Amino acid sequence: MSLSSPASAPRYEVADRPTLRLADILLRWETILVLLLIAVVVFNASISPYFLDFYNLSDATFNFSEKGILALAMAFLIIAGEIDLSIAAIIAVSSLAMGLAAQAGAPTPALIVIGLGVGTLCGAFNGALVTAFSVPSIVVTIGTMSLFRGVAQVVLGDQALTKYPASFQAIGQGYISTRVPIPISFVLFLILAALFGVVLHRTTFGRRLYAIGCNPTAALFSGVPVKRIRFWLFVLMGLMAGLAAVLLTGRIGSTRPNIALGFELEVITMVVLGGVSIAGGSGGIVGVAMAVFLLGLTTFGLSLINVPGIVISILNGALLIVSIAAPNLVGRVLRRKT
Amino acid sequence: MRAANFLRHRDSALALIVLALVVAIGLRAPVFVSPESLVGVLTDTSFLFMLTLAQMGVILTRGIDLSVAANLALVGMICALVSRAHPDLPIPAVIVMGIALGAVNGAVNGAMVAYIGIPPIVMTLGTLSVYRGAIFLISRGAWLTSKDMTPAFLAFPKASVLGVPILIVIAVLVSVGFWVLLGHTRLGRGLYAVGGNPVAARYCGIDLSAQQFFVHTLAGAISGLCGYLWVSRYGIAYTDIAQGYELTIIAACVIGGVSIAGGVGSVFGALLGALFLGVVVNALPVINVSPFWQTLISGAVILAAVVINARSEKRGGKLILHKARLLAGGGAST
């Protein structure tokens, strides 16, 4: 976004980024996350000899790759000051569409297109409602959450769709090759994380998300097409939900009306823990990716020693609260001193 | 004048819609509009009435409480466990304990939101998981059924006062309490002021932190009350009771015209929003529609309410912009 003339030296030194100081680096959110991540790895390795095993760790990524993919798009939305509570319900509808198509005998490529397409359409529906009526996205997506989930419940009732071709299940369950046992879903997450990171931190589009999140009115007056960007963010979220639906449906090999129930809250926890302010306008993809690992590895380590899932969710909830409260408290103490 | 205020335009429209809905269902299934059936609908909806009002208090201050249902389930489980361990404990003591425990849980939310500065949605998202998990820990994952509860414990929510089911009586008392609080006390009017314009409210000497602490504690106390009533009415307590109910409560607020942006909402509107959902839920089996339709219908209704609210709110926004433009023009010319 540089406007300086190419040949002559710039007349002014624009202080567009703060000078780097050690204290700033140490107090950065990502630093705290790295320390937490190290603590989790050390703790997990000490409580279970099976934690630091390549094959175990590799398989553990199955459980958080789909949520990680969702967290990337959710981070975009939250940075731009929006939120989407309907993602789990979009997964349900998308999975339902794939299930019906698979029963009708659709081949794997068609299933993938249907899954991604239905997710994208649902996202576009959210985006259209939010932008056309200028209403808070939390309200709209609470509504569409019930609507989408309701569609899955009405069509499926208490049934499940389980007839999926083997090649389709291989996407969610498979590894990139037999010699390198890394799950396809995890590789997809890594590639997408890099892609989202570049878009957010190195493009005009990314900078505009921060502008919208900080002050939508000011962004609009600065020539940012706020509504159009908001709309496309919801479409992107829908597409990622469709992708998560493809991976999840393939992995568990069935579509139930309650598929992915409660994912939205876990994904938002990942994003907020990753240092994205829920009020919008700040945060980064590196932090979000690390929070995905942090929560994923915590869950994996504790489940190795047979801690029930619901107890792990207590820890995740507490982690969320403490990680937001601690910097606020530190900041308050520091401000009082000066 | 008072009556005209009470039945404001939007609320009366919603009241007519609910009435039309009841009449339409009655035409298809006359049994639905029998007095016993309608009393049953109100009794079933009484939890939603109380929790919607509690949630509205929080939303008025621009907050949101996602932990109400988890708080309800936790307190319900504690009440059931305590009652099993001490069967002689009188029911009023159990109720007071429920309210107090719920208030403590709510106060934890309130303190962190008001004095540490955690956004309400993040804080209550966290406590939602913590409270749900706590139920599992204290019950060790077990289910408590009516066999584990004393007859007195189970009988209370089925009692009636002068022929009116006690759940309705309690819901009416809570509603009147909210009506007085929001309309006729300094504290309640302050909630609207804080939600409408926090900066202006602060200059008027209204303490935002105290308000936030208060509404979260109040929401917790009502969740606690509903916790005991829920467990004793349905005769069962386990980790997942009222799972996802927080979103139904928020939906009732939205349908009732409570603005998520804060500062807008009436007791009457919120009650109507809850009643609407209550009628839909109770009517589906009566008119032979599969209960699987319930989620879809409430989603469609929420979206319809959102769109209608957005239209009525848009006009106000345009007017303000118009005035601002006039002011700016006037300022430039002088």
mmCIF file with all atom_site columns, N, CA and C in Angstrom, chain B residues 7-20 268 272 308:
data_model
loop_
_atom_site.group_PDB
_atom_site.id
_atom_site.type_symbol
_atom_site.label_atom_id
_atom_site.label_alt_id
_atom_site.label_comp_id
_atom_site.label_asym_id
_atom_site.label_entity_id
_atom_site.label_seq_id
_atom_site.pdbx_PDB_ins_code
_atom_site.Cartn_x
_atom_site.Cartn_y
_atom_site.Cartn_z
_atom_site.occupancy
_atom_site.B_iso_or_equiv
_atom_site.pdbx_formal_charge
_atom_site.auth_seq_id
_atom_site.auth_comp_id
_atom_site.auth_asym_id
_atom_site.auth_atom_id
_atom_site.pdbx_PDB_model_num
ATOM 1  N N  . LEU B 1 7   ? -48.866 -0.499  25.790 1.00 0.00 ? 7   LEU B N  1
ATOM 2  C CA . LEU B 1 7   ? -49.111 -1.260  24.557 1.00 0.00 ? 7   LEU B CA 1
ATOM 3  C C  . LEU B 1 7   ? -48.563 -0.453  23.382 1.00 0.00 ? 7   LEU B C  1
ATOM 4  N N  . ARG B 1 8   ? -47.265 -0.371  23.305 1.00 0.00 ? 8   ARG B N  1
ATOM 5  C CA . ARG B 1 8   ? -46.699 0.406   22.212 1.00 0.00 ? 8   ARG B CA 1
ATOM 6  C C  . ARG B 1 8   ? -46.937 -0.300  20.892 1.00 0.00 ? 8   ARG B C  1
ATOM 7  N N  . HIS B 1 9   ? -46.690 0.421   19.824 1.00 0.00 ? 9   HIS B N  1
ATOM 8  C CA . HIS B 1 9   ? -47.072 -0.052  18.496 1.00 0.00 ? 9   HIS B CA 1
ATOM 9  C C  . HIS B 1 9   ? -46.561 -1.459  18.198 1.00 0.00 ? 9   HIS B C  1
ATOM 10 N N  . ARG B 1 10  ? -45.251 -1.658  18.359 1.00 0.00 ? 10  ARG B N  1
ATOM 11 C CA . ARG B 1 10  ? -44.636 -2.907  17.974 1.00 0.00 ? 10  ARG B CA 1
ATOM 12 C C  . ARG B 1 10  ? -45.151 -4.075  18.819 1.00 0.00 ? 10  ARG B C  1
ATOM 13 N N  . ASP B 1 11  ? -45.265 -3.796  20.119 1.00 0.00 ? 11  ASP B N  1
ATOM 14 C CA . ASP B 1 11  ? -45.699 -4.844  21.028 1.00 0.00 ? 11  ASP B CA 1
ATOM 15 C C  . ASP B 1 11  ? -47.121 -5.284  20.710 1.00 0.00 ? 11  ASP B C  1
ATOM 16 N N  . SER B 1 12  ? -47.998 -4.310  20.413 1.00 0.00 ? 12  SER B N  1
ATOM 17 C CA . SER B 1 12  ? -49.382 -4.684  20.137 1.00 0.00 ? 12  SER B CA 1
ATOM 18 C C  . SER B 1 12  ? -49.464 -5.478  18.837 1.00 0.00 ? 12  SER B C  1
ATOM 19 N N  . ALA B 1 13  ? -48.613 -5.140  17.858 1.00 0.00 ? 13  ALA B N  1
ATOM 20 C CA . ALA B 1 13  ? -48.602 -5.906  16.610 1.00 0.00 ? 13  ALA B CA 1
ATOM 21 C C  . ALA B 1 13  ? -48.206 -7.352  16.890 1.00 0.00 ? 13  ALA B C  1
ATOM 22 N N  . LEU B 1 14  ? -47.173 -7.517  17.725 1.00 0.00 ? 14  LEU B N  1
ATOM 23 C CA . LEU B 1 14  ? -46.726 -8.873  18.056 1.00 0.00 ? 14  LEU B CA 1
ATOM 24 C C  . LEU B 1 14  ? -47.816 -9.621  18.817 1.00 0.00 ? 14  LEU B C  1
ATOM 25 N N  . ALA B 1 15  ? -48.516 -8.900  19.716 1.00 0.00 ? 15  ALA B N  1
ATOM 26 C CA . ALA B 1 15  ? -49.606 -9.518  20.478 1.00 0.00 ? 15  ALA B CA 1
ATOM 27 C C  . ALA B 1 15  ? -50.677 -10.028 19.522 1.00 0.00 ? 15  ALA B C  1
ATOM 28 N N  . LEU B 1 16  ? -50.995 -9.222  18.492 1.00 0.00 ? 16  LEU B N  1
ATOM 29 C CA . LEU B 1 16  ? -52.003 -9.641  17.518 1.00 0.00 ? 16  LEU B CA 1
ATOM 30 C C  . LEU B 1 16  ? -51.534 -10.871 16.746 1.00 0.00 ? 16  LEU B C  1
ATOM 31 N N  . ILE B 1 17  ? -50.244 -10.901 16.413 1.00 0.00 ? 17  ILE B N  1
ATOM 32 C CA . ILE B 1 17  ? -49.707 -12.051 15.673 1.00 0.00 ? 17  ILE B CA 1
ATOM 33 C C  . ILE B 1 17  ? -49.833 -13.320 16.524 1.00 0.00 ? 17  ILE B C  1
ATOM 34 N N  . VAL B 1 18  ? -49.470 -13.202 17.806 1.00 0.00 ? 18  VAL B N  1
ATOM 35 C CA . VAL B 1 18  ? -49.575 -14.370 18.687 1.00 0.00 ? 18  VAL B CA 1
ATOM 36 C C  . VAL B 1 18  ? -51.029 -14.809 18.792 1.00 0.00 ? 18  VAL B C  1
ATOM 37 N N  . LEU B 1 19  ? -51.927 -13.826 18.934 1.00 0.00 ? 19  LEU B N  1
ATOM 38 C CA . LEU B 1 19  ? -53.354 -14.130 19.038 1.00 0.00 ? 19  LEU B CA 1
ATOM 39 C C  . LEU B 1 19  ? -53.838 -14.829 17.767 1.00 0.00 ? 19  LEU B C  1
ATOM 40 N N  . ALA B 1 20  ? -53.446 -14.285 16.617 1.00 0.00 ? 20  ALA B N  1
ATOM 41 C CA . ALA B 1 20  ? -53.846 -14.869 15.336 1.00 0.00 ? 20  ALA B CA 1
ATOM 42 C C  . ALA B 1 20  ? -53.333 -16.299 15.224 1.00 0.00 ? 20  ALA B C  1
ATOM 43 N N  . PHE B 1 268 ? -43.076 -6.284  28.259 1.00 0.00 ? 268 PHE B N  1
ATOM 44 C CA . PHE B 1 268 ? -44.211 -6.842  27.549 1.00 0.00 ? 268 PHE B CA 1
ATOM 45 C C  . PHE B 1 268 ? -43.763 -7.508  26.244 1.00 0.00 ? 268 PHE B C  1
ATOM 46 N N  . LEU B 1 272 ? -43.967 -11.473 25.164 1.00 0.00 ? 272 LEU B N  1
ATOM 47 C CA . LEU B 1 272 ? -44.645 -11.901 23.940 1.00 0.00 ? 272 LEU B CA 1
ATOM 48 C C  . LEU B 1 272 ? -43.722 -12.748 23.070 1.00 0.00 ? 272 LEU B C  1
ATOM 49 N N  . ILE B 1 308 ? -38.008 -7.478  10.192 1.00 0.00 ? 308 ILE B N  1
ATOM 50 C CA . ILE B 1 308 ? -39.033 -6.477  10.519 1.00 0.00 ? 308 ILE B CA 1
ATOM 51 C C  . ILE B 1 308 ? -38.450 -5.412  11.450 1.00 0.00 ? 308 ILE B C  1
#
